[in-house]
Amino acid sequence: MNRIAVFTSGGDAPGMNACIRAVVRTAHHFGKEVIGVRRGYQGMIDEDFFLMEPQSVSNIIQLGGTILRSARSHDFRTPEGRKKAYENLKSQNIDGIVAIGGDGTFTGANIFMQEYPDISIVGCPGTIDNDLYGTDYTIGYDTAINTAMNAIDNIKDTANAHDRLFFIEVMGRDAGFIALRAGIATGAEAVLIPESKTDVDNLIHVLENDYKKKKNACIVVVAEGDDTGGALKIAERVGKTFTEYEIKVSILGHMQRGGRPTCMERVRASRMGVAAVKALMNGDKGVMIGIINQRITQTPFEMACKTHPPLDEEMLEVAKILA
Ligand code: F6P
């Protein structure tokens, strides 16, 4: 292995900087040079490369976002784009890459490695959605659930003051991990997630019971990818027949993607970054680093992207019993 490149791609996530830092410092520790690629796959095509020294990553472990920036590249989806990226990487003498991103990132990496097997890629899971198979936690998830929890706590204060029913939408296009954890942590009356079909009549029944129990306010946490179409739509449907509370909608949106990474985030991202470089030096490729039961693991890209992590039935039960 001559030179290792590192990039971030897809939706940014808090903790990506901690992972970049770990990659750069570990590579230098083992005497390898590191090239930073800005704006993901698009940066490979545009030759947006720069040499990274251990000091290049000083004072970034606590920062959200990504110092390497991120992008979703349309050009990289074409064979011509990938060829250009390959030629640019070769001209920089790069033969190993650490890719930090989600399923789109690893799908791209898999195709690229099949076409150009002399470049090895190892991935670190970076997405707030936690929707990758092969790891208990993705980078960004812990911070995002804490951000969502704090925001919902704030909304609960005002909901209680005004006897209101709030539908609060959290991120999760395909997965309900954020919604379920944030819902449990804030004592939500209901949690709606894409993995299970929403029974609207039952939801109204639950809310009617809560009203009869004289609850001051109700919170329904809705994952953006829920089959009802999100918080605005379900609020409208419920509001047609259930008029006991004044209904409000709050969409948390991209605030969940930013902010200072939590302690666990920084530690996990650091461990994954170190493991990714060691894996490359060991000759491993086409795998995503993960953490399962506190241990570092590797999962082939194909499996990490195509297998949906199973719905946690126990968590769902906890949310329902405690609502
Ligand atoms: O990072 C994943 C995610 O947060 C999804 O839950 C969400 O749908 C998506 O990103 C939105 O990202 P963007 O606005 O960057 O397209």
mmCIF file with all atom_site columns, C-alpha atoms in Angstrom, residues 89-296:
data_model
loop_
_atom_site.group_PDB
_atom_site.id
_atom_site.type_symbol
_atom_site.label_atom_id
_atom_site.label_alt_id
_atom_site.label_comp_id
_atom_site.label_asym_id
_atom_site.label_entity_id
_atom_site.label_seq_id
_atom_site.pdbx_PDB_ins_code
_atom_site.Cartn_x
_atom_site.Cartn_y
_atom_site.Cartn_z
_atom_site.occupancy
_atom_site.B_iso_or_equiv
_atom_site.pdbx_formal_charge
_atom_site.auth_seq_id
_atom_site.auth_comp_id
_atom_site.auth_asym_id
_atom_site.auth_atom_id
_atom_site.pdbx_PDB_model_num
ATOM 1   C CA . LEU A 1 89  ? -6.387  8.299  -8.237  1.00 0.00 ? 89  LEU A CA 1
ATOM 2   C CA . LYS A 1 90  ? -3.633  6.396  -10.079 1.00 0.00 ? 90  LYS A CA 1
ATOM 3   C CA . SER A 1 91  ? -1.879  9.620  -11.028 1.00 0.00 ? 91  SER A CA 1
ATOM 4   C CA . GLN A 1 92  ? -1.729  10.382 -7.279  1.00 0.00 ? 92  GLN A CA 1
ATOM 5   C CA . ASN A 1 93  ? -0.300  6.911  -6.610  1.00 0.00 ? 93  ASN A CA 1
ATOM 6   C CA . ILE A 1 94  ? -3.322  6.013  -4.467  1.00 0.00 ? 94  ILE A CA 1
ATOM 7   C CA . ASP A 1 95  ? -4.062  2.328  -4.077  1.00 0.00 ? 95  ASP A CA 1
ATOM 8   C CA . GLY A 1 96  ? -6.137  2.257  -0.887  1.00 0.00 ? 96  GLY A CA 1
ATOM 9   C CA . ILE A 1 97  ? -9.209  4.265  0.096   1.00 0.00 ? 97  ILE A CA 1
ATOM 10  C CA . VAL A 1 98  ? -11.241 4.727  3.256   1.00 0.00 ? 98  VAL A CA 1
ATOM 11  C CA . ALA A 1 99  ? -14.809 5.647  2.284   1.00 0.00 ? 99  ALA A CA 1
ATOM 12  C CA . ILE A 1 100 ? -16.962 7.170  5.024   1.00 0.00 ? 100 ILE A CA 1
ATOM 13  C CA . GLY A 1 101 ? -20.658 7.165  4.144   1.00 0.00 ? 101 GLY A CA 1
ATOM 14  C CA . GLY A 1 102 ? -23.877 5.198  3.811   1.00 0.00 ? 102 GLY A CA 1
ATOM 15  C CA . ASP A 1 103 ? -25.370 2.657  1.448   1.00 0.00 ? 103 ASP A CA 1
ATOM 16  C CA . GLY A 1 104 ? -25.039 4.844  -1.674  1.00 0.00 ? 104 GLY A CA 1
ATOM 17  C CA . THR A 1 105 ? -21.335 5.301  -0.890  1.00 0.00 ? 105 THR A CA 1
ATOM 18  C CA . PHE A 1 106 ? -20.717 1.579  -0.508  1.00 0.00 ? 106 PHE A CA 1
ATOM 19  C CA . THR A 1 107 ? -22.788 0.650  -3.564  1.00 0.00 ? 107 THR A CA 1
ATOM 20  C CA . GLY A 1 108 ? -20.560 3.011  -5.576  1.00 0.00 ? 108 GLY A CA 1
ATOM 21  C CA . ALA A 1 109 ? -17.423 1.570  -3.962  1.00 0.00 ? 109 ALA A CA 1
ATOM 22  C CA . ASN A 1 110 ? -18.492 -1.957 -4.839  1.00 0.00 ? 110 ASN A CA 1
ATOM 23  C CA . ILE A 1 111 ? -19.040 -1.158 -8.519  1.00 0.00 ? 111 ILE A CA 1
ATOM 24  C CA . PHE A 1 112 ? -15.756 0.773  -8.673  1.00 0.00 ? 112 PHE A CA 1
ATOM 25  C CA . MET A 1 113 ? -13.754 -2.088 -7.167  1.00 0.00 ? 113 MET A CA 1
ATOM 26  C CA . GLN A 1 114 ? -15.242 -4.597 -9.602  1.00 0.00 ? 114 GLN A CA 1
ATOM 27  C CA . GLU A 1 115 ? -14.112 -2.383 -12.498 1.00 0.00 ? 115 GLU A CA 1
ATOM 28  C CA . TYR A 1 116 ? -10.747 -1.421 -10.980 1.00 0.00 ? 116 TYR A CA 1
ATOM 29  C CA . PRO A 1 117 ? -9.639  -4.182 -8.611  1.00 0.00 ? 117 PRO A CA 1
ATOM 30  C CA . ASP A 1 118 ? -6.163  -2.703 -8.093  1.00 0.00 ? 118 ASP A CA 1
ATOM 31  C CA . ILE A 1 119 ? -7.662  -0.043 -5.813  1.00 0.00 ? 119 ILE A CA 1
ATOM 32  C CA . SER A 1 120 ? -8.783  -1.372 -2.431  1.00 0.00 ? 120 SER A CA 1
ATOM 33  C CA . ILE A 1 121 ? -11.641 0.291  -0.575  1.00 0.00 ? 121 ILE A CA 1
ATOM 34  C CA . VAL A 1 122 ? -12.672 -0.182 3.047   1.00 0.00 ? 122 VAL A CA 1
ATOM 35  C CA . GLY A 1 123 ? -15.718 1.633  4.418   1.00 0.00 ? 123 GLY A CA 1
ATOM 36  C CA . CYS A 1 124 ? -16.739 3.245  7.696   1.00 0.00 ? 124 CYS A CA 1
ATOM 37  C CA . PRO A 1 125 ? -20.507 3.587  8.229   1.00 0.00 ? 125 PRO A CA 1
ATOM 38  C CA . GLY A 1 126 ? -21.436 7.269  8.320   1.00 0.00 ? 126 GLY A CA 1
ATOM 39  C CA . THR A 1 127 ? -25.130 8.143  8.424   1.00 0.00 ? 127 THR A CA 1
ATOM 40  C CA . ILE A 1 128 ? -27.424 9.422  11.139  1.00 0.00 ? 128 ILE A CA 1
ATOM 41  C CA . ASP A 1 129 ? -30.069 6.874  10.079  1.00 0.00 ? 129 ASP A CA 1
ATOM 42  C CA . ASN A 1 130 ? -28.311 3.784  11.517  1.00 0.00 ? 130 ASN A CA 1
ATOM 43  C CA . ASP A 1 131 ? -29.725 1.818  8.578   1.00 0.00 ? 131 ASP A CA 1
ATOM 44  C CA . LEU A 1 132 ? -26.702 -0.278 7.621   1.00 0.00 ? 132 LEU A CA 1
ATOM 45  C CA . TYR A 1 133 ? -26.494 -3.985 8.228   1.00 0.00 ? 133 TYR A CA 1
ATOM 46  C CA . GLY A 1 134 ? -23.298 -5.137 9.943   1.00 0.00 ? 134 GLY A CA 1
ATOM 47  C CA . THR A 1 135 ? -22.960 -2.605 12.735  1.00 0.00 ? 135 THR A CA 1
ATOM 48  C CA . ASP A 1 136 ? -24.872 -1.770 15.898  1.00 0.00 ? 136 ASP A CA 1
ATOM 49  C CA . TYR A 1 137 ? -24.136 1.924  15.385  1.00 0.00 ? 137 TYR A CA 1
ATOM 50  C CA . THR A 1 138 ? -23.384 4.111  12.421  1.00 0.00 ? 138 THR A CA 1
ATOM 51  C CA . ILE A 1 139 ? -21.370 7.301  12.844  1.00 0.00 ? 139 ILE A CA 1
ATOM 52  C CA . GLY A 1 140 ? -23.789 10.170 13.539  1.00 0.00 ? 140 GLY A CA 1
ATOM 53  C CA . TYR A 1 141 ? -26.654 8.144  14.955  1.00 0.00 ? 141 TYR A CA 1
ATOM 54  C CA . ASP A 1 142 ? -25.949 8.666  18.657  1.00 0.00 ? 142 ASP A CA 1
ATOM 55  C CA . THR A 1 143 ? -25.628 12.428 18.243  1.00 0.00 ? 143 THR A CA 1
ATOM 56  C CA . ALA A 1 144 ? -28.770 12.593 16.100  1.00 0.00 ? 144 ALA A CA 1
ATOM 57  C CA . ILE A 1 145 ? -30.932 10.732 18.620  1.00 0.00 ? 145 ILE A CA 1
ATOM 58  C CA . ASN A 1 146 ? -29.720 13.037 21.370  1.00 0.00 ? 146 ASN A CA 1
ATOM 59  C CA . THR A 1 147 ? -30.424 16.099 19.219  1.00 0.00 ? 147 THR A CA 1
ATOM 60  C CA . ALA A 1 148 ? -33.909 14.795 18.426  1.00 0.00 ? 148 ALA A CA 1
ATOM 61  C CA . MET A 1 149 ? -34.529 13.945 22.087  1.00 0.00 ? 149 MET A CA 1
ATOM 62  C CA . ASN A 1 150 ? -33.549 17.432 23.257  1.00 0.00 ? 150 ASN A CA 1
ATOM 63  C CA . ALA A 1 151 ? -35.723 19.085 20.615  1.00 0.00 ? 151 ALA A CA 1
ATOM 64  C CA . ILE A 1 152 ? -38.727 16.915 21.534  1.00 0.00 ? 152 ILE A CA 1
ATOM 65  C CA . ASP A 1 153 ? -38.194 17.684 25.238  1.00 0.00 ? 153 ASP A CA 1
ATOM 66  C CA . ASN A 1 154 ? -38.436 21.382 24.393  1.00 0.00 ? 154 ASN A CA 1
ATOM 67  C CA . ILE A 1 155 ? -41.591 20.863 22.370  1.00 0.00 ? 155 ILE A CA 1
ATOM 68  C CA . LYS A 1 156 ? -43.129 18.864 25.236  1.00 0.00 ? 156 LYS A CA 1
ATOM 69  C CA . ASP A 1 157 ? -42.803 21.879 27.535  1.00 0.00 ? 157 ASP A CA 1
ATOM 70  C CA . THR A 1 158 ? -44.901 24.065 25.282  1.00 0.00 ? 158 THR A CA 1
ATOM 71  C CA . ALA A 1 159 ? -47.274 21.208 24.340  1.00 0.00 ? 159 ALA A CA 1
ATOM 72  C CA . ASN A 1 160 ? -48.108 20.722 28.008  1.00 0.00 ? 160 ASN A CA 1
ATOM 73  C CA . ALA A 1 161 ? -48.595 24.431 28.592  1.00 0.00 ? 161 ALA A CA 1
ATOM 74  C CA . HIS A 1 162 ? -51.229 24.603 25.842  1.00 0.00 ? 162 HIS A CA 1
ATOM 75  C CA . ASP A 1 163 ? -52.923 21.146 25.891  1.00 0.00 ? 163 ASP A CA 1
ATOM 76  C CA . ARG A 1 164 ? -51.757 20.330 22.386  1.00 0.00 ? 164 ARG A CA 1
ATOM 77  C CA . LEU A 1 165 ? -51.162 17.231 20.317  1.00 0.00 ? 165 LEU A CA 1
ATOM 78  C CA . PHE A 1 166 ? -47.864 17.437 18.442  1.00 0.00 ? 166 PHE A CA 1
ATOM 79  C CA . PHE A 1 167 ? -46.809 15.336 15.481  1.00 0.00 ? 167 PHE A CA 1
ATOM 80  C CA . ILE A 1 168 ? -43.021 15.615 15.419  1.00 0.00 ? 168 ILE A CA 1
ATOM 81  C CA . GLU A 1 169 ? -41.209 14.416 12.328  1.00 0.00 ? 169 GLU A CA 1
ATOM 82  C CA . VAL A 1 170 ? -37.667 13.111 12.652  1.00 0.00 ? 170 VAL A CA 1
ATOM 83  C CA . MET A 1 171 ? -35.282 11.986 9.910   1.00 0.00 ? 171 MET A CA 1
ATOM 84  C CA . GLY A 1 172 ? -35.255 8.442  8.576   1.00 0.00 ? 172 GLY A CA 1
ATOM 85  C CA . ARG A 1 173 ? -36.171 8.044  4.930   1.00 0.00 ? 173 ARG A CA 1
ATOM 86  C CA . ASP A 1 174 ? -36.119 4.245  5.085   1.00 0.00 ? 174 ASP A CA 1
ATOM 87  C CA . ALA A 1 175 ? -35.613 3.470  8.734   1.00 0.00 ? 175 ALA A CA 1
ATOM 88  C CA . GLY A 1 176 ? -37.239 4.207  12.083  1.00 0.00 ? 176 GLY A CA 1
ATOM 89  C CA . PHE A 1 177 ? -34.203 3.947  14.354  1.00 0.00 ? 177 PHE A CA 1
ATOM 90  C CA . ILE A 1 178 ? -34.139 7.650  15.220  1.00 0.00 ? 178 ILE A CA 1
ATOM 91  C CA . ALA A 1 179 ? -37.912 7.798  15.731  1.00 0.00 ? 179 ALA A CA 1
ATOM 92  C CA . LEU A 1 180 ? -38.047 4.729  17.956  1.00 0.00 ? 180 LEU A CA 1
ATOM 93  C CA . ARG A 1 181 ? -35.179 5.705  20.261  1.00 0.00 ? 181 ARG A CA 1
ATOM 94  C CA . ALA A 1 182 ? -36.174 9.374  20.472  1.00 0.00 ? 182 ALA A CA 1
ATOM 95  C CA . GLY A 1 183 ? -39.800 8.303  21.065  1.00 0.00 ? 183 GLY A CA 1
ATOM 96  C CA . ILE A 1 184 ? -38.886 6.029  23.959  1.00 0.00 ? 184 ILE A CA 1
ATOM 97  C CA . ALA A 1 185 ? -36.507 8.593  25.445  1.00 0.00 ? 185 ALA A CA 1
ATOM 98  C CA . THR A 1 186 ? -39.160 11.324 25.459  1.00 0.00 ? 186 THR A CA 1
ATOM 99  C CA . GLY A 1 187 ? -42.122 9.189  26.539  1.00 0.00 ? 187 GLY A CA 1
ATOM 100 C CA . ALA A 1 188 ? -44.011 9.732  23.286  1.00 0.00 ? 188 ALA A CA 1
ATOM 101 C CA . GLU A 1 189 ? -47.613 8.524  23.125  1.00 0.00 ? 189 GLU A CA 1
ATOM 102 C CA . ALA A 1 190 ? -46.955 6.857  19.756  1.00 0.00 ? 190 ALA A CA 1
ATOM 103 C CA . VAL A 1 191 ? -44.087 6.255  17.338  1.00 0.00 ? 191 VAL A CA 1
ATOM 104 C CA . LEU A 1 192 ? -44.685 5.768  13.608  1.00 0.00 ? 192 LEU A CA 1
ATOM 105 C CA . ILE A 1 193 ? -41.918 4.083  11.623  1.00 0.00 ? 193 ILE A CA 1
ATOM 106 C CA . PRO A 1 194 ? -41.460 2.811  8.059   1.00 0.00 ? 194 PRO A CA 1
ATOM 107 C CA . GLU A 1 195 ? -40.772 -0.768 9.169   1.00 0.00 ? 195 GLU A CA 1
ATOM 108 C CA . SER A 1 196 ? -44.318 -1.303 10.446  1.00 0.00 ? 196 SER A CA 1
ATOM 109 C CA . LYS A 1 197 ? -47.599 -0.334 8.798   1.00 0.00 ? 197 LYS A CA 1
ATOM 110 C CA . THR A 1 198 ? -49.415 2.446  10.625  1.00 0.00 ? 198 THR A CA 1
ATOM 111 C CA . ASP A 1 199 ? -52.968 1.652  11.720  1.00 0.00 ? 199 ASP A CA 1
ATOM 112 C CA . VAL A 1 200 ? -54.532 5.127  11.759  1.00 0.00 ? 200 VAL A CA 1
ATOM 113 C CA . ASP A 1 201 ? -57.770 4.007  13.484  1.00 0.00 ? 201 ASP A CA 1
ATOM 114 C CA . ASN A 1 202 ? -55.727 2.431  16.245  1.00 0.00 ? 202 ASN A CA 1
ATOM 115 C CA . LEU A 1 203 ? -53.623 5.593  16.586  1.00 0.00 ? 203 LEU A CA 1
ATOM 116 C CA . ILE A 1 204 ? -56.793 7.677  17.019  1.00 0.00 ? 204 ILE A CA 1
ATOM 117 C CA . HIS A 1 205 ? -58.061 5.150  19.557  1.00 0.00 ? 205 HIS A CA 1
ATOM 118 C CA . VAL A 1 206 ? -54.797 5.479  21.545  1.00 0.00 ? 206 VAL A CA 1
ATOM 119 C CA . LEU A 1 207 ? -55.040 9.287  21.474  1.00 0.00 ? 207 LEU A CA 1
ATOM 120 C CA . GLU A 1 208 ? -58.711 9.200  22.564  1.00 0.00 ? 208 GLU A CA 1
ATOM 121 C CA . ASN A 1 209 ? -57.752 7.049  25.537  1.00 0.00 ? 209 ASN A CA 1
ATOM 122 C CA . ASP A 1 210 ? -54.954 9.455  26.416  1.00 0.00 ? 210 ASP A CA 1
ATOM 123 C CA . TYR A 1 211 ? -57.429 12.329 26.321  1.00 0.00 ? 211 TYR A CA 1
ATOM 124 C CA . LYS A 1 212 ? -59.827 10.413 28.582  1.00 0.00 ? 212 LYS A CA 1
ATOM 125 C CA . LYS A 1 213 ? -56.928 9.809  30.985  1.00 0.00 ? 213 LYS A CA 1
ATOM 126 C CA . LYS A 1 214 ? -56.687 13.616 31.153  1.00 0.00 ? 214 LYS A CA 1
ATOM 127 C CA . LYS A 1 215 ? -53.217 13.840 29.678  1.00 0.00 ? 215 LYS A CA 1
ATOM 128 C CA . ASN A 1 216 ? -52.294 17.483 29.185  1.00 0.00 ? 216 ASN A CA 1
ATOM 129 C CA . ALA A 1 217 ? -50.642 16.896 25.869  1.00 0.00 ? 217 ALA A CA 1
ATOM 130 C CA . CYS A 1 218 ? -49.634 14.145 23.473  1.00 0.00 ? 218 CYS A CA 1
ATOM 131 C CA . ILE A 1 219 ? -46.556 13.596 21.368  1.00 0.00 ? 219 ILE A CA 1
ATOM 132 C CA . VAL A 1 220 ? -46.473 11.383 18.271  1.00 0.00 ? 220 VAL A CA 1
ATOM 133 C CA . VAL A 1 221 ? -42.996 10.892 16.808  1.00 0.00 ? 221 VAL A CA 1
ATOM 134 C CA . VAL A 1 222 ? -43.125 10.217 13.068  1.00 0.00 ? 222 VAL A CA 1
ATOM 135 C CA . ALA A 1 223 ? -40.205 8.976  10.981  1.00 0.00 ? 223 ALA A CA 1
ATOM 136 C CA . GLU A 1 224 ? -40.127 10.894 7.682   1.00 0.00 ? 224 GLU A CA 1
ATOM 137 C CA . GLY A 1 225 ? -40.362 7.621  5.734   1.00 0.00 ? 225 GLY A CA 1
ATOM 138 C CA . ASP A 1 226 ? -43.447 6.314  7.533   1.00 0.00 ? 226 ASP A CA 1
ATOM 139 C CA . ASP A 1 227 ? -46.118 4.904  5.202   1.00 0.00 ? 227 ASP A CA 1
ATOM 140 C CA . THR A 1 228 ? -48.591 7.637  6.233   1.00 0.00 ? 228 THR A CA 1
ATOM 141 C CA . GLY A 1 229 ? -46.451 10.136 4.306   1.00 0.00 ? 229 GLY A CA 1
ATOM 142 C CA . GLY A 1 230 ? -44.904 12.060 7.201   1.00 0.00 ? 230 GLY A CA 1
ATOM 143 C CA . ALA A 1 231 ? -46.081 14.283 10.054  1.00 0.00 ? 231 ALA A CA 1
ATOM 144 C CA . LEU A 1 232 ? -48.062 16.821 8.014   1.00 0.00 ? 232 LEU A CA 1
ATOM 145 C CA . LYS A 1 233 ? -50.168 14.196 6.287   1.00 0.00 ? 233 LYS A CA 1
ATOM 146 C CA . ILE A 1 234 ? -50.918 12.068 9.338   1.00 0.00 ? 234 ILE A CA 1
ATOM 147 C CA . ALA A 1 235 ? -51.741 15.200 11.375  1.00 0.00 ? 235 ALA A CA 1
ATOM 148 C CA . GLU A 1 236 ? -54.261 16.226 8.740   1.00 0.00 ? 236 GLU A CA 1
ATOM 149 C CA . ARG A 1 237 ? -55.864 12.768 8.682   1.00 0.00 ? 237 ARG A CA 1
ATOM 150 C CA . VAL A 1 238 ? -56.112 12.505 12.456  1.00 0.00 ? 238 VAL A CA 1
ATOM 151 C CA . GLY A 1 239 ? -57.390 16.092 12.754  1.00 0.00 ? 239 GLY A CA 1
ATOM 152 C CA . LYS A 1 240 ? -60.442 15.293 10.610  1.00 0.00 ? 240 LYS A CA 1
ATOM 153 C CA . THR A 1 241 ? -61.976 13.049 13.273  1.00 0.00 ? 241 THR A CA 1
ATOM 154 C CA . PHE A 1 242 ? -60.050 13.732 16.459  1.00 0.00 ? 242 PHE A CA 1
ATOM 155 C CA . THR A 1 243 ? -60.647 17.267 17.651  1.00 0.00 ? 243 THR A CA 1
ATOM 156 C CA . GLU A 1 244 ? -60.064 17.038 21.390  1.00 0.00 ? 244 GLU A CA 1
ATOM 157 C CA . TYR A 1 245 ? -56.592 18.599 21.278  1.00 0.00 ? 245 TYR A CA 1
ATOM 158 C CA . GLU A 1 246 ? -55.359 21.435 19.127  1.00 0.00 ? 246 GLU A CA 1
ATOM 159 C CA . ILE A 1 247 ? -52.960 19.766 16.669  1.00 0.00 ? 247 ILE A CA 1
ATOM 160 C CA . LYS A 1 248 ? -49.536 21.126 15.773  1.00 0.00 ? 248 LYS A CA 1
ATOM 161 C CA . VAL A 1 249 ? -46.786 19.763 13.533  1.00 0.00 ? 249 VAL A CA 1
ATOM 162 C CA . SER A 1 250 ? -43.062 20.194 13.972  1.00 0.00 ? 250 SER A CA 1
ATOM 163 C CA . ILE A 1 251 ? -40.515 18.907 11.447  1.00 0.00 ? 251 ILE A CA 1
ATOM 164 C CA . LEU A 1 252 ? -37.059 18.740 13.001  1.00 0.00 ? 252 LEU A CA 1
ATOM 165 C CA . GLY A 1 253 ? -35.275 18.345 9.665   1.00 0.00 ? 253 GLY A CA 1
ATOM 166 C CA . HIS A 1 254 ? -31.575 18.958 9.099   1.00 0.00 ? 254 HIS A CA 1
ATOM 167 C CA . MET A 1 255 ? -30.856 20.220 12.621  1.00 0.00 ? 255 MET A CA 1
ATOM 168 C CA . GLN A 1 256 ? -30.530 16.478 13.357  1.00 0.00 ? 256 GLN A CA 1
ATOM 169 C CA . ARG A 1 257 ? -27.553 16.230 11.007  1.00 0.00 ? 257 ARG A CA 1
ATOM 170 C CA . GLY A 1 258 ? -25.402 18.830 12.730  1.00 0.00 ? 258 GLY A CA 1
ATOM 171 C CA . GLY A 1 259 ? -23.961 19.587 16.132  1.00 0.00 ? 259 GLY A CA 1
ATOM 172 C CA . ARG A 1 260 ? -21.107 18.443 18.308  1.00 0.00 ? 260 ARG A CA 1
ATOM 173 C CA . PRO A 1 261 ? -20.714 14.673 18.285  1.00 0.00 ? 261 PRO A CA 1
ATOM 174 C CA . THR A 1 262 ? -21.413 12.922 21.584  1.00 0.00 ? 262 THR A CA 1
ATOM 175 C CA . CYS A 1 263 ? -18.636 11.203 23.501  1.00 0.00 ? 263 CYS A CA 1
ATOM 176 C CA . MET A 1 264 ? -19.734 7.730  22.313  1.00 0.00 ? 264 MET A CA 1
ATOM 177 C CA . GLU A 1 265 ? -19.820 9.002  18.734  1.00 0.00 ? 265 GLU A CA 1
ATOM 178 C CA . ARG A 1 266 ? -16.267 10.303 18.864  1.00 0.00 ? 266 ARG A CA 1
ATOM 179 C CA . VAL A 1 267 ? -14.971 7.115  20.452  1.00 0.00 ? 267 VAL A CA 1
ATOM 180 C CA . ARG A 1 268 ? -16.756 4.775  18.023  1.00 0.00 ? 268 ARG A CA 1
ATOM 181 C CA . ALA A 1 269 ? -15.794 6.870  14.985  1.00 0.00 ? 269 ALA A CA 1
ATOM 182 C CA . SER A 1 270 ? -12.162 6.885  16.151  1.00 0.00 ? 270 SER A CA 1
ATOM 183 C CA . ARG A 1 271 ? -12.159 3.112  16.627  1.00 0.00 ? 271 ARG A CA 1
ATOM 184 C CA . MET A 1 272 ? -13.664 2.573  13.180  1.00 0.00 ? 272 MET A CA 1
ATOM 185 C CA . GLY A 1 273 ? -11.153 4.893  11.499  1.00 0.00 ? 273 GLY A CA 1
ATOM 186 C CA . VAL A 1 274 ? -8.221  3.079  13.090  1.00 0.00 ? 274 VAL A CA 1
ATOM 187 C CA . ALA A 1 275 ? -9.700  -0.310 12.134  1.00 0.00 ? 275 ALA A CA 1
ATOM 188 C CA . ALA A 1 276 ? -10.259 0.789  8.523   1.00 0.00 ? 276 ALA A CA 1
ATOM 189 C CA . VAL A 1 277 ? -6.616  1.715  7.982   1.00 0.00 ? 277 VAL A CA 1
ATOM 190 C CA . LYS A 1 278 ? -5.408  -1.466 9.674   1.00 0.00 ? 278 LYS A CA 1
ATOM 191 C CA . ALA A 1 279 ? -7.770  -3.488 7.459   1.00 0.00 ? 279 ALA A CA 1
ATOM 192 C CA . LEU A 1 280 ? -6.367  -1.885 4.304   1.00 0.00 ? 280 LEU A CA 1
ATOM 193 C CA . MET A 1 281 ? -2.811  -2.596 5.442   1.00 0.00 ? 281 MET A CA 1
ATOM 194 C CA . ASN A 1 282 ? -3.844  -6.166 6.129   1.00 0.00 ? 282 ASN A CA 1
ATOM 195 C CA . GLY A 1 283 ? -4.986  -6.544 2.509   1.00 0.00 ? 283 GLY A CA 1
ATOM 196 C CA . ASP A 1 284 ? -8.725  -6.467 3.276   1.00 0.00 ? 284 ASP A CA 1
ATOM 197 C CA . LYS A 1 285 ? -11.054 -4.744 0.831   1.00 0.00 ? 285 LYS A CA 1
ATOM 198 C CA . GLY A 1 286 ? -14.697 -4.421 -0.135  1.00 0.00 ? 286 GLY A CA 1
ATOM 199 C CA . VAL A 1 287 ? -15.787 -4.452 3.488   1.00 0.00 ? 287 VAL A CA 1
ATOM 200 C CA . MET A 1 288 ? -17.465 -2.061 5.888   1.00 0.00 ? 288 MET A CA 1
ATOM 201 C CA . ILE A 1 289 ? -16.047 -1.747 9.374   1.00 0.00 ? 289 ILE A CA 1
ATOM 202 C CA . GLY A 1 290 ? -18.694 -2.007 12.080  1.00 0.00 ? 290 GLY A CA 1
ATOM 203 C CA . ILE A 1 291 ? -19.071 -2.417 15.816  1.00 0.00 ? 291 ILE A CA 1
ATOM 204 C CA . ILE A 1 292 ? -21.193 -5.322 17.033  1.00 0.00 ? 292 ILE A CA 1
ATOM 205 C CA . ASN A 1 293 ? -21.407 -6.103 20.746  1.00 0.00 ? 293 ASN A CA 1
ATOM 206 C CA . GLN A 1 294 ? -18.576 -3.595 21.305  1.00 0.00 ? 294 GLN A CA 1
ATOM 207 C CA . ARG A 1 295 ? -16.226 -5.491 18.967  1.00 0.00 ? 295 ARG A CA 1
ATOM 208 C CA . ILE A 1 296 ? -14.859 -4.309 15.628  1.00 0.00 ? 296 ILE A CA 1
#
